[in-house]
GROMACS .gro file of C-alpha atoms in nm:
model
  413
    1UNK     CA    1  -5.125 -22.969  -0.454
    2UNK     CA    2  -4.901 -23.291  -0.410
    3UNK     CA    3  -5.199 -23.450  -0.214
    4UNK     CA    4  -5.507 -23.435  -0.101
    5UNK     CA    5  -5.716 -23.453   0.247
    6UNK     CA    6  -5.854 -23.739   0.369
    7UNK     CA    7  -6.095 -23.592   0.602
    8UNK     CA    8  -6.234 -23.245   0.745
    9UNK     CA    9  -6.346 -23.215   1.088
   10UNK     CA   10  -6.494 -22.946   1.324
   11UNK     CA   11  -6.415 -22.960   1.647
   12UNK     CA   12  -6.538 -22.810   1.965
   13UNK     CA   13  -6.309 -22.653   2.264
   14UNK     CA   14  -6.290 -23.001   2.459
   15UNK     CA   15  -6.171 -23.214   2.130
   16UNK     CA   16  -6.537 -23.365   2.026
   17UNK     CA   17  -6.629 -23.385   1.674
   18UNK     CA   18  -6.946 -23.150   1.605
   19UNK     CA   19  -6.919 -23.218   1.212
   20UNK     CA   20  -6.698 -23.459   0.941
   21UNK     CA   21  -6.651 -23.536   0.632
   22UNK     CA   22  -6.443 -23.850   0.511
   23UNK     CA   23  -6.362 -23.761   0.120
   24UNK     CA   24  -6.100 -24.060   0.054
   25UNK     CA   25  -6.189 -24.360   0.322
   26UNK     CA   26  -5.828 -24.362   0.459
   27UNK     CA   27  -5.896 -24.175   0.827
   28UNK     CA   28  -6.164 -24.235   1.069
   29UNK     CA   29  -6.375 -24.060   1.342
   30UNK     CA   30  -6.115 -24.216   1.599
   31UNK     CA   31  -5.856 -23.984   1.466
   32UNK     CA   32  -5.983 -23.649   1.584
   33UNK     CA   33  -5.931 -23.815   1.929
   34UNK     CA   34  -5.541 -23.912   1.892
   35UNK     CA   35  -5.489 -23.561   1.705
   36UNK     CA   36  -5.687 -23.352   2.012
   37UNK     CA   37  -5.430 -23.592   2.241
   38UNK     CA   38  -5.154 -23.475   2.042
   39UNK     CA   39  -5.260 -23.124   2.052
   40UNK     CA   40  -5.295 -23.101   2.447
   41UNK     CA   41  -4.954 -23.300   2.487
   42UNK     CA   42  -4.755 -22.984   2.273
   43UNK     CA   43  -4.932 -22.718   2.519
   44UNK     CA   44  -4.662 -22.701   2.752
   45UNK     CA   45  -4.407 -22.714   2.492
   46UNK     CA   46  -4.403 -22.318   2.369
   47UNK     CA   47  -4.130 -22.431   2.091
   48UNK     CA   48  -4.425 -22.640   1.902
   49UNK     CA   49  -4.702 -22.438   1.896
   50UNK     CA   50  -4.744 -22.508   1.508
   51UNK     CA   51  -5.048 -22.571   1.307
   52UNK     CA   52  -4.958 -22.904   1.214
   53UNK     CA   53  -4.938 -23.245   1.361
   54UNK     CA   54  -4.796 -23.556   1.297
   55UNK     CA   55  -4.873 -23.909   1.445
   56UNK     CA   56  -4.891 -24.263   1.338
   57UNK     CA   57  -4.876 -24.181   0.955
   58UNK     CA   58  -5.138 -23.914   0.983
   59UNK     CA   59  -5.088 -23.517   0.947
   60UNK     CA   60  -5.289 -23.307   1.097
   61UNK     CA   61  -5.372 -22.898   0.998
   62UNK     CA   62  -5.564 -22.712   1.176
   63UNK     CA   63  -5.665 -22.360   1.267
   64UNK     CA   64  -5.842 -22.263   1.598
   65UNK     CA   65  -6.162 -21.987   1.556
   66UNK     CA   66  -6.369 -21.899   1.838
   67UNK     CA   67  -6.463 -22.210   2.033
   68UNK     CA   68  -6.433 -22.455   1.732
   69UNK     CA   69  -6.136 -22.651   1.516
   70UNK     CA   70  -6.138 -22.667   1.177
   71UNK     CA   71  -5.859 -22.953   1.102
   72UNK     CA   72  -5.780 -23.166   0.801
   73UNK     CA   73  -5.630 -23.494   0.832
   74UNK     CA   74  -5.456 -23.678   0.547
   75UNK     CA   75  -5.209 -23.971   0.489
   76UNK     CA   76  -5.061 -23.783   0.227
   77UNK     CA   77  -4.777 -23.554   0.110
   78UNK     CA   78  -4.980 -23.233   0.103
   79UNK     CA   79  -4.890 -22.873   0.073
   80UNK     CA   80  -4.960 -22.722   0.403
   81UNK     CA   81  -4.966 -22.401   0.310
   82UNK     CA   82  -5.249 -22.462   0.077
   83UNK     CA   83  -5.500 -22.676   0.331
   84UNK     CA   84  -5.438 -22.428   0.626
   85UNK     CA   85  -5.521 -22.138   0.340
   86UNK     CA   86  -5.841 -22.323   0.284
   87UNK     CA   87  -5.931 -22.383   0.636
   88UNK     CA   88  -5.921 -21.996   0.669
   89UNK     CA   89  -6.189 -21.953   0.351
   90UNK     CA   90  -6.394 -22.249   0.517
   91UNK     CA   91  -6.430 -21.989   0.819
   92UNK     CA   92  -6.521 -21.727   0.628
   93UNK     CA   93  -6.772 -21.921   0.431
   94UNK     CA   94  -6.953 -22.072   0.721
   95UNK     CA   95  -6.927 -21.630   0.882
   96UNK     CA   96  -7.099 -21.548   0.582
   97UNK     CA   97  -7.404 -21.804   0.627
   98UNK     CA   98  -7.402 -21.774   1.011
   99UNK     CA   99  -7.238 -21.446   1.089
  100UNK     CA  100  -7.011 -21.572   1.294
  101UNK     CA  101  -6.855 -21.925   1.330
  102UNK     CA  102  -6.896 -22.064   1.682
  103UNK     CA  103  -7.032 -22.422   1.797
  104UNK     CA  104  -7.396 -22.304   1.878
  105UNK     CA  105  -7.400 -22.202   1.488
  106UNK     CA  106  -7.272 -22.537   1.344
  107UNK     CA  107  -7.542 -22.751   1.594
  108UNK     CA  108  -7.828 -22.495   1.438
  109UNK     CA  109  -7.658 -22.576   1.063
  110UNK     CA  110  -7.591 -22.903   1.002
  111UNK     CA  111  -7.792 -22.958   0.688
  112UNK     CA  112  -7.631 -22.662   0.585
  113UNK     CA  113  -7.283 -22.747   0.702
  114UNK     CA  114  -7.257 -23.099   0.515
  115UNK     CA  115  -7.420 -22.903   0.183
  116UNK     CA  116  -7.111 -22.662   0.229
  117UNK     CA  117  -6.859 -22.903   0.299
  118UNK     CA  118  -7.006 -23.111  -0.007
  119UNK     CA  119  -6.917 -22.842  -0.272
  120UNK     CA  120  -6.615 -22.690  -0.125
  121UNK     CA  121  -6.413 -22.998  -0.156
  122UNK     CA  122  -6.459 -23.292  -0.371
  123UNK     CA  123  -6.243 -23.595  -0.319
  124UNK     CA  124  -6.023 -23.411  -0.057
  125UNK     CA  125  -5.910 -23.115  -0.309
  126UNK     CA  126  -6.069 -22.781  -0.275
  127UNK     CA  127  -6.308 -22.660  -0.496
  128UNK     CA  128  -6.508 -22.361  -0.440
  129UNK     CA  129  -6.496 -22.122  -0.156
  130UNK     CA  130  -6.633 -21.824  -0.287
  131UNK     CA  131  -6.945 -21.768  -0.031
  132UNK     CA  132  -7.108 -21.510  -0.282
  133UNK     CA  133  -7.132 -21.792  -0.566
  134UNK     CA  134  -7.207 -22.063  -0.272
  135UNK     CA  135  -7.510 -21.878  -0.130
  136UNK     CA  136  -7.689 -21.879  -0.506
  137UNK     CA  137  -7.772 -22.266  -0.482
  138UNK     CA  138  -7.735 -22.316  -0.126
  139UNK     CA  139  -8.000 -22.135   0.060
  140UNK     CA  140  -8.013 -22.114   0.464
  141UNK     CA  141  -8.370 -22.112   0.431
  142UNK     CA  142  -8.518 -22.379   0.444
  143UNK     CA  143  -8.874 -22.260   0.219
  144UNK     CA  144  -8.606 -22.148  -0.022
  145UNK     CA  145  -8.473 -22.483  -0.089
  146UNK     CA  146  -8.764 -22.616  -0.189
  147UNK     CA  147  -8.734 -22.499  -0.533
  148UNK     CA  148  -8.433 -22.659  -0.700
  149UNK     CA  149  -8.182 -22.431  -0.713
  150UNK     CA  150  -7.898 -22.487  -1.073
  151UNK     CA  151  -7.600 -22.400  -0.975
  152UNK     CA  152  -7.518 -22.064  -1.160
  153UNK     CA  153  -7.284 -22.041  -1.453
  154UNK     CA  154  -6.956 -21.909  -1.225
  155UNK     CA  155  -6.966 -22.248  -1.121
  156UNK     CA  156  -6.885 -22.424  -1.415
  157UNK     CA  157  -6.703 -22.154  -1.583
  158UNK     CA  158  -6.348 -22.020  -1.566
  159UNK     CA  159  -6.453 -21.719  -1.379
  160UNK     CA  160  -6.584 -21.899  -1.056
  161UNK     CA  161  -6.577 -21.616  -0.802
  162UNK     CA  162  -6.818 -21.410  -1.011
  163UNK     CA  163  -7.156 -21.474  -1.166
  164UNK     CA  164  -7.297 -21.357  -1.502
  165UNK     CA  165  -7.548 -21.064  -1.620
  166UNK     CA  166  -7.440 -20.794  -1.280
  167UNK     CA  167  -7.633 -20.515  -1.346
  168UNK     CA  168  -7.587 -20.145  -1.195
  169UNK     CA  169  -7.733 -19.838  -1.286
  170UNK     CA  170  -7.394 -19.690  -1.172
  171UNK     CA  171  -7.066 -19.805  -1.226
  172UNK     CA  172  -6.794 -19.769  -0.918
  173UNK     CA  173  -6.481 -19.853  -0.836
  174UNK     CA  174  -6.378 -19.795  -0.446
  175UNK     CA  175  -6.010 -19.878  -0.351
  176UNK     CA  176  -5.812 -19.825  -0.026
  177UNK     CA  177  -5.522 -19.893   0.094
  178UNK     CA  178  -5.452 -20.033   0.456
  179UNK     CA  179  -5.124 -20.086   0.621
  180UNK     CA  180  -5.032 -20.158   0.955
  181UNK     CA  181  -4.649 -20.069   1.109
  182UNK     CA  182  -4.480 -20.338   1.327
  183UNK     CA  183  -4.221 -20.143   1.540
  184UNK     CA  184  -3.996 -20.253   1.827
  185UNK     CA  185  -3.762 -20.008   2.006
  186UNK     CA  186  -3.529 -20.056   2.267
  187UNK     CA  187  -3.441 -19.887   2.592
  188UNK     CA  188  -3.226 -19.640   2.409
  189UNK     CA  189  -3.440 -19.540   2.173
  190UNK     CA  190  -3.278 -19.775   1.875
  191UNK     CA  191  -3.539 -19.927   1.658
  192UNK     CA  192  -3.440 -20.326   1.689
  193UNK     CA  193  -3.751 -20.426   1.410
  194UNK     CA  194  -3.943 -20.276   1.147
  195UNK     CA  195  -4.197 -20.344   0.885
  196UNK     CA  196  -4.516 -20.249   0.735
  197UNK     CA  197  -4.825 -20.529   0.621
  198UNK     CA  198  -5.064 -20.362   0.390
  199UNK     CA  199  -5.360 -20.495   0.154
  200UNK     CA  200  -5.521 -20.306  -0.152
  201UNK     CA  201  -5.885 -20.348  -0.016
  202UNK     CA  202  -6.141 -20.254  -0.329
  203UNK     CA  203  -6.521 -20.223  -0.339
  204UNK     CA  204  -6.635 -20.320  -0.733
  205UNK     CA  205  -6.987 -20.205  -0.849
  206UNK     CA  206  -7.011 -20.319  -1.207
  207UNK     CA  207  -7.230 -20.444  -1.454
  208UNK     CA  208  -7.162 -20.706  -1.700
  209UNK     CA  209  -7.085 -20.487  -1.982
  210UNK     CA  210  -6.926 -20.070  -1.910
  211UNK     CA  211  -6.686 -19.861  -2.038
  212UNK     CA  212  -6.473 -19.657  -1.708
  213UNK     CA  213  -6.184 -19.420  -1.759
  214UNK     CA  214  -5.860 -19.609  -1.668
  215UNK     CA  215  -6.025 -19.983  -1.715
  216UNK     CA  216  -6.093 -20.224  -2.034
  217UNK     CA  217  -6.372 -20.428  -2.169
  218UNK     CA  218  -6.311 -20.794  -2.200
  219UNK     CA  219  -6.464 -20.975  -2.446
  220UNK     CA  220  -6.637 -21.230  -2.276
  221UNK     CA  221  -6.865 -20.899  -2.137
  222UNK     CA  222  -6.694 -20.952  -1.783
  223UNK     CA  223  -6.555 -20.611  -1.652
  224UNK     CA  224  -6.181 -20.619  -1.690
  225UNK     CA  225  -5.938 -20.399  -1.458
  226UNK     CA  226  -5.590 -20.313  -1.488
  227UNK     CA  227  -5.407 -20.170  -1.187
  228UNK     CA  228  -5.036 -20.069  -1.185
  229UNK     CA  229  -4.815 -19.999  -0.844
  230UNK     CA  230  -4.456 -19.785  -0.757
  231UNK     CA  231  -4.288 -20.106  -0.784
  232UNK     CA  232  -3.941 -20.040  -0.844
  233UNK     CA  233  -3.909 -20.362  -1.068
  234UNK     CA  234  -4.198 -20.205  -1.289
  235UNK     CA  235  -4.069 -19.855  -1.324
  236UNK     CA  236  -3.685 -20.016  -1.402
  237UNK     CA  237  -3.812 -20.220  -1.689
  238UNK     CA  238  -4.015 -19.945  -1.835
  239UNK     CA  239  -3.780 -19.683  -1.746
  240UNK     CA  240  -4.027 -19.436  -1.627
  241UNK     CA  241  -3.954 -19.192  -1.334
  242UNK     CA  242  -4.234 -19.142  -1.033
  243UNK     CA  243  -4.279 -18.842  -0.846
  244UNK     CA  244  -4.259 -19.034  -0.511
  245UNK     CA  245  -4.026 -19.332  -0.464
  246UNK     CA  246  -4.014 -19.637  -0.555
  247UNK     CA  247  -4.105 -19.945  -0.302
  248UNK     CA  248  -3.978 -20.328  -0.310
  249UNK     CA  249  -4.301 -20.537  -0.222
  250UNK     CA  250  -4.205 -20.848  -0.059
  251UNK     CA  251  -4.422 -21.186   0.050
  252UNK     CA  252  -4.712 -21.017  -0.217
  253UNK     CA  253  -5.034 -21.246  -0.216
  254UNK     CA  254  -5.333 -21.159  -0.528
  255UNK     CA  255  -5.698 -21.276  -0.503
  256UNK     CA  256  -5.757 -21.587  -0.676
  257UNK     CA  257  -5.902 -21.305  -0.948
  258UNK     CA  258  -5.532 -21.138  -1.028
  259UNK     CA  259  -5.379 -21.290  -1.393
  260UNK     CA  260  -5.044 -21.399  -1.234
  261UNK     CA  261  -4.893 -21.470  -1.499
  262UNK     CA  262  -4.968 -21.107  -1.689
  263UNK     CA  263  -4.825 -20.992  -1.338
  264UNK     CA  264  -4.477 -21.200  -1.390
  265UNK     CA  265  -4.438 -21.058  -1.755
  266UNK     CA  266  -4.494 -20.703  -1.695
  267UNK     CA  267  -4.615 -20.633  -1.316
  268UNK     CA  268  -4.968 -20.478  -1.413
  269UNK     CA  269  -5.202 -20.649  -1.218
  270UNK     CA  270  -5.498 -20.745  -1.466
  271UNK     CA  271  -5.831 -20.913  -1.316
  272UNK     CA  272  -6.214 -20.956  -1.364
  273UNK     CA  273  -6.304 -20.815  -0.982
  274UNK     CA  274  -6.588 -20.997  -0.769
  275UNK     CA  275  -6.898 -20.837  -0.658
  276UNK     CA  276  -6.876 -20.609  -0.385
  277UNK     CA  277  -6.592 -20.624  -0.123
  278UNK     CA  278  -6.263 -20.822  -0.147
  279UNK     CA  279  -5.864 -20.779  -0.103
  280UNK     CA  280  -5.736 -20.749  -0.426
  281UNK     CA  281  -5.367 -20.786  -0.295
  282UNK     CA  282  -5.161 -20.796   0.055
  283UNK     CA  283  -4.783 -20.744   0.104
  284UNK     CA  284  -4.508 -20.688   0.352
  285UNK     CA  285  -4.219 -20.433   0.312
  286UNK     CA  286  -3.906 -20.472   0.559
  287UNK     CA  287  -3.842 -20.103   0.532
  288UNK     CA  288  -3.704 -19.894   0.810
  289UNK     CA  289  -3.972 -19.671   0.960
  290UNK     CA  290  -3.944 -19.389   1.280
  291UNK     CA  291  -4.238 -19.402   1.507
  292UNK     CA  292  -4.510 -19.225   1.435
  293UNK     CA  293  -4.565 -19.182   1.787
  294UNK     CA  294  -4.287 -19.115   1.967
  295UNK     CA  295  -4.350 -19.221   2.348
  296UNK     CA  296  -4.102 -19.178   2.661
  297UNK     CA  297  -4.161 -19.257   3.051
  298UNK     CA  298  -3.954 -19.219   3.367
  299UNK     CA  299  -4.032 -19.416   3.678
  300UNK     CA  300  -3.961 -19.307   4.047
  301UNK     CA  301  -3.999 -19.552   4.308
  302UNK     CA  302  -4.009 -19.349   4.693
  303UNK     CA  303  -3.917 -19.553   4.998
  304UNK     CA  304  -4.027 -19.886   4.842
  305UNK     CA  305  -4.425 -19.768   4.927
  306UNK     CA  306  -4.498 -19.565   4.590
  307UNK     CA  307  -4.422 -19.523   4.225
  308UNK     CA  308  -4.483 -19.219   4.012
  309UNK     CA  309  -4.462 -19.233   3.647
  310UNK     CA  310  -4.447 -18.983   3.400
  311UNK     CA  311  -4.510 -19.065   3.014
  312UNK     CA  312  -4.475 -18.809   2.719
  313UNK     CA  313  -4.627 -18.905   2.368
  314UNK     CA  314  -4.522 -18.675   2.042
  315UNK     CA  315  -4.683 -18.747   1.727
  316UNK     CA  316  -4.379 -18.730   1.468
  317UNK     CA  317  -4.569 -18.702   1.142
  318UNK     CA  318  -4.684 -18.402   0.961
  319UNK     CA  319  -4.946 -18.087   1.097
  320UNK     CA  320  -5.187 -18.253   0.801
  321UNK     CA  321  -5.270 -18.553   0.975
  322UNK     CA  322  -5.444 -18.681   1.257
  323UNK     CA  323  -5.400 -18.987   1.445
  324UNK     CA  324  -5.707 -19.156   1.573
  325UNK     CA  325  -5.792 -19.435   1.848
  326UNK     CA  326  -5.444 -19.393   1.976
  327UNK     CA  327  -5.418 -19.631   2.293
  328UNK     CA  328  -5.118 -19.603   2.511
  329UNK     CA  329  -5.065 -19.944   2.740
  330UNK     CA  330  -4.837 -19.829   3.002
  331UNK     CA  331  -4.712 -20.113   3.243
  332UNK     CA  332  -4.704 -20.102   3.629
  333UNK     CA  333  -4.592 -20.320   3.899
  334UNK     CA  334  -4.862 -20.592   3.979
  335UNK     CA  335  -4.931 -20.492   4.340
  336UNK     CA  336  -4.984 -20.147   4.260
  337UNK     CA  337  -5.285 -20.026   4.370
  338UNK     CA  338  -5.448 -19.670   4.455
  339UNK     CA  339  -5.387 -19.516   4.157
  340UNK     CA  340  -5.360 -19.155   4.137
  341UNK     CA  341  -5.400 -19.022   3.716
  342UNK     CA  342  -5.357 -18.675   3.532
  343UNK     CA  343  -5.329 -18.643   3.173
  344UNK     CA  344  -5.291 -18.317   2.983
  345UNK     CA  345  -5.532 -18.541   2.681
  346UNK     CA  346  -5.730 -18.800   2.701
  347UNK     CA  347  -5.852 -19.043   2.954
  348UNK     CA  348  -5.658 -19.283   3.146
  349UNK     CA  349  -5.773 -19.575   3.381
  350UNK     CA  350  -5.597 -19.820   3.548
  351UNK     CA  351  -5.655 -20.163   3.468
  352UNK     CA  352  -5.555 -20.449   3.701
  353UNK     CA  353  -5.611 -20.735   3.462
  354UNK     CA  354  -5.377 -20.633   3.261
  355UNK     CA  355  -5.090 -20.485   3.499
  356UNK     CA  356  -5.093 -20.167   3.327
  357UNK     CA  357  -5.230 -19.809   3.262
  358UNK     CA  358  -5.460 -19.735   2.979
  359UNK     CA  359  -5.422 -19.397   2.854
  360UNK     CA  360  -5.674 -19.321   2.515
  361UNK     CA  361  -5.601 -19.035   2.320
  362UNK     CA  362  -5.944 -18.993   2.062
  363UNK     CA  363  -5.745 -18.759   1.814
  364UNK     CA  364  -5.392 -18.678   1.826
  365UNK     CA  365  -5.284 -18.429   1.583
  366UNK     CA  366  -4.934 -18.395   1.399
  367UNK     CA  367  -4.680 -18.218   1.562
  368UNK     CA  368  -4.799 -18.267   1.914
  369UNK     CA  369  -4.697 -18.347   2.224
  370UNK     CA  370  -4.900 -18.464   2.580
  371UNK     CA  371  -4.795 -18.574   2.929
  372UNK     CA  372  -4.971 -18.815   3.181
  373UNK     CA  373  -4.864 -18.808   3.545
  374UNK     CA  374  -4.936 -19.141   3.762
  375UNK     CA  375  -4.910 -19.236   4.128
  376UNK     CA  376  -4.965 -19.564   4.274
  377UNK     CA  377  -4.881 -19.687   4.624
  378UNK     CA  378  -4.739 -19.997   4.644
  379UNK     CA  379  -4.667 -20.254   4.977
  380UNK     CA  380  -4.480 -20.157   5.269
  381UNK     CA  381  -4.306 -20.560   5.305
  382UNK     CA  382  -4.121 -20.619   5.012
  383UNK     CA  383  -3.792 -20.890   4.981
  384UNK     CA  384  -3.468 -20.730   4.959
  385UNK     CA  385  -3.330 -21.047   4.778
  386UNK     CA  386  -3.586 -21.073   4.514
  387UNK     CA  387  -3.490 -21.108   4.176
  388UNK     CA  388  -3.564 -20.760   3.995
  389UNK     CA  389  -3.930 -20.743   3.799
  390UNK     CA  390  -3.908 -20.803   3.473
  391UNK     CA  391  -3.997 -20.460   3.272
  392UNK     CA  392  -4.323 -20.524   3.011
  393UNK     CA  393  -4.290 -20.316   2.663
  394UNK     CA  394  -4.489 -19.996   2.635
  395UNK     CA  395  -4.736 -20.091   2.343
  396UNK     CA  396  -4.910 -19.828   2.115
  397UNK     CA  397  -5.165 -19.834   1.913
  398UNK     CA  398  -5.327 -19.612   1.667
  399UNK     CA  399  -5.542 -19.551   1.315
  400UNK     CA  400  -5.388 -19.228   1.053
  401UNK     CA  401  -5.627 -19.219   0.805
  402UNK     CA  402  -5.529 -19.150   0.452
  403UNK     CA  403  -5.147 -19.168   0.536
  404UNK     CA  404  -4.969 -19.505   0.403
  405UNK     CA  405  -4.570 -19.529   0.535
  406UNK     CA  406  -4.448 -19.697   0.269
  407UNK     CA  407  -4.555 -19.427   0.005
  408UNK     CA  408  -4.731 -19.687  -0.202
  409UNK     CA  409  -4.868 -19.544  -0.496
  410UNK     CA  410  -5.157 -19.721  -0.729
  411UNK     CA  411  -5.295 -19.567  -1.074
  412UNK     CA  412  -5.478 -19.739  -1.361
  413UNK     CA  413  -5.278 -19.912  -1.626
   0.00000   0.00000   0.00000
């Protein structure tokens, strides 16, 4: 990092500072005032809704959760990137002392909160923000603290987001993968954008010292993995041949766990895992993808005074799978009213606060199709000269489980 932060603060909704912590001397209280000014100035500009602020010599990061601000301030050249990344582990820190992060927690915290901020950055760089390996020698309870707590060896070692001498009487490895499709389609059915944002999401159960089919022992007695993936740079280099294709990962981003550099030489992605649940890796793949769900609708409007819609969804993936949750936002003219609903699946409602229909599908098999018919009356006195209503997207939603799009494929190395 080029520099470091000058101060953390927590903010509530109106702009008043709950917590702070001045690391460097260079900012004051006073500041959090001209950045909350700042902030409510750029609301009604839509082209600067950034995380970051400037004014007077001063930047300003910040990221909003809930009813609080977490923002750094800092007179120096810092990497952005890096202070808003930390701002999101402070939130998830302070979620995994108070189960969720709002202002009513941090007034019931303080102690707490100052401990935390105390250890996860020293001198405005960021330390530790591993809340597994924060919660062994800072205790919520206060009878706890009493005792004086060491802080355990993960903290002084090279291996900071895992602590020493894990035992298991089984050993277990649990990995999924997750993606999510971002699809936009036009009028005429042509798809205008197009990509998929997965993560490699792993459960790790291990003791300090195993032996597992498809992973190593490191020396040190820390459990050592080795993953490998599809990636078409990989299977080029080695000049091996996969049953399924090969994928291009783009914007890729490891756990703090992941050997980068053994990733740069050959792509295997080698790590000591954490206890218990973490994301292992995310990525992005601008790939071009059909819908999954294929949806059309027709409107009628009759003699100005009613509107009937017809929608057909067809699930466009194979017999084998099932989507889930699927949620169909269909929208309708605001002054609709008296609605009128049939659906050959499902359940659909009309909901006024959001100007369209809601029509929930609970499983939608492959290779399916279903209909909804709507009616809605609308206002008798309407202006012949007014400009035509801008049509809303139809949005869907949905879960496939065990299907990935991209055709991602991970196996031990």
């Amino acid at each position: 990092m080029a520099g470091a932060a000058s101060a953390l603060f927590l903010l509530d909704i109106k702009g008043r500072v709950l917590v702070w912590r001045d690391y460097r001397g260079d900012v004051s209280a006073a500041q959090a005032e001209r950045f909350f000014t700042k902030l409510i100035e750029k609301e009604g500009d839509p082209q600067s809704q950034d995380p970051v602020v400037y004014d007077n010599g001063v930047t300003y990061m910040f990221v909003q959760h809930s009813n609080v601000y977490l923002m750094t301030a800092t007179r120096q050249n810092c990497n952005a990137a890096s202070l808003l990344f930390f701002l999101h582990r402070v939130v998830d820190v302070f979620k995994h002392y108070f189960e969720e992060l709002e202002e009513e927690s941090l007034r019931d915290n303080f102690v707490v909160v100052y401990e935390l901020l105390d250890e996860i950055m020293d001198f405005g760089y960021p330390q530790y923000t591993e809340a597994k390996i924060l919660s062994e020698f800072i205790k919520t309870d206060a009878y706890r603290m009493e005792v004086t707590q060491r802080p355990p060896m993960a903290v002084t070692n090279a291996v900071s987001w895992r602590s020493e001498g894990i035992n298991y009487k089984k050993n277990e490895v649990f990995l999924d993968v997750v993606e999510s499709v971002n699809i936009l389609v036009n009028s005429n059915g042509q798809i205008i954008r197009s990509d998929v944002v997965g993560a490699l999401k792993m459960r790790t159960y291990l003791s300090y010292l195993f032996i597992l089919f498809g992973f190593n022992l490191c020396f040190s007695g820390m459990p050592e993995c080795k993953l490998g993936l599809n990636d078409r740079v990989l299977l080029e280099a080695q000049g091996r041949v996969t049953k399924g294709k090969a994928i291009d990962l783009e914007d890729i981003k490891f756990h703090q766990c992941v050997r980068l550099a053994r990733f740069e030489n050959d792509r295997t992605i080698s790590f000591i895992p954490p206890d218990g649940s973490f994301d292992l890796m995310t990525y992005r793949l601008s790939t071009q993808v059909k819908p999954l769900i294929w949806v059309e609708a027709q409107v009628e409007k009759h003699s100005r005074s009613r509107v009937e819609i017809m929608v057909k969804a067809r699930s466009q993936y194979k017999e084998r799978s099932t989507a889930t949750n699927v949620e169909i936002a269909v929208p309708v003219p605001t002054d609709a009213s008296s609605p009128n609903i049939r659906t050959s699946m499902g359940s659909a409602a009309y909901a006024p606060e959001n100007d369209a229909l809601m029509w929930k599908i609970r499983s939608f098999p492959g290779g399916k199709e279903f209909m909804l018919r709507a009616e809605f009356t609308l206002p008798s006195i309407t202006d012949e000269e007014a400009t035509p209503e801008r049509k809303a997207p139809i949005r869907v939603k949905f879960e496939i489980p065990y299907f990935t799009v991209s055709g991602i494929q991970v196996f031990p190395s």
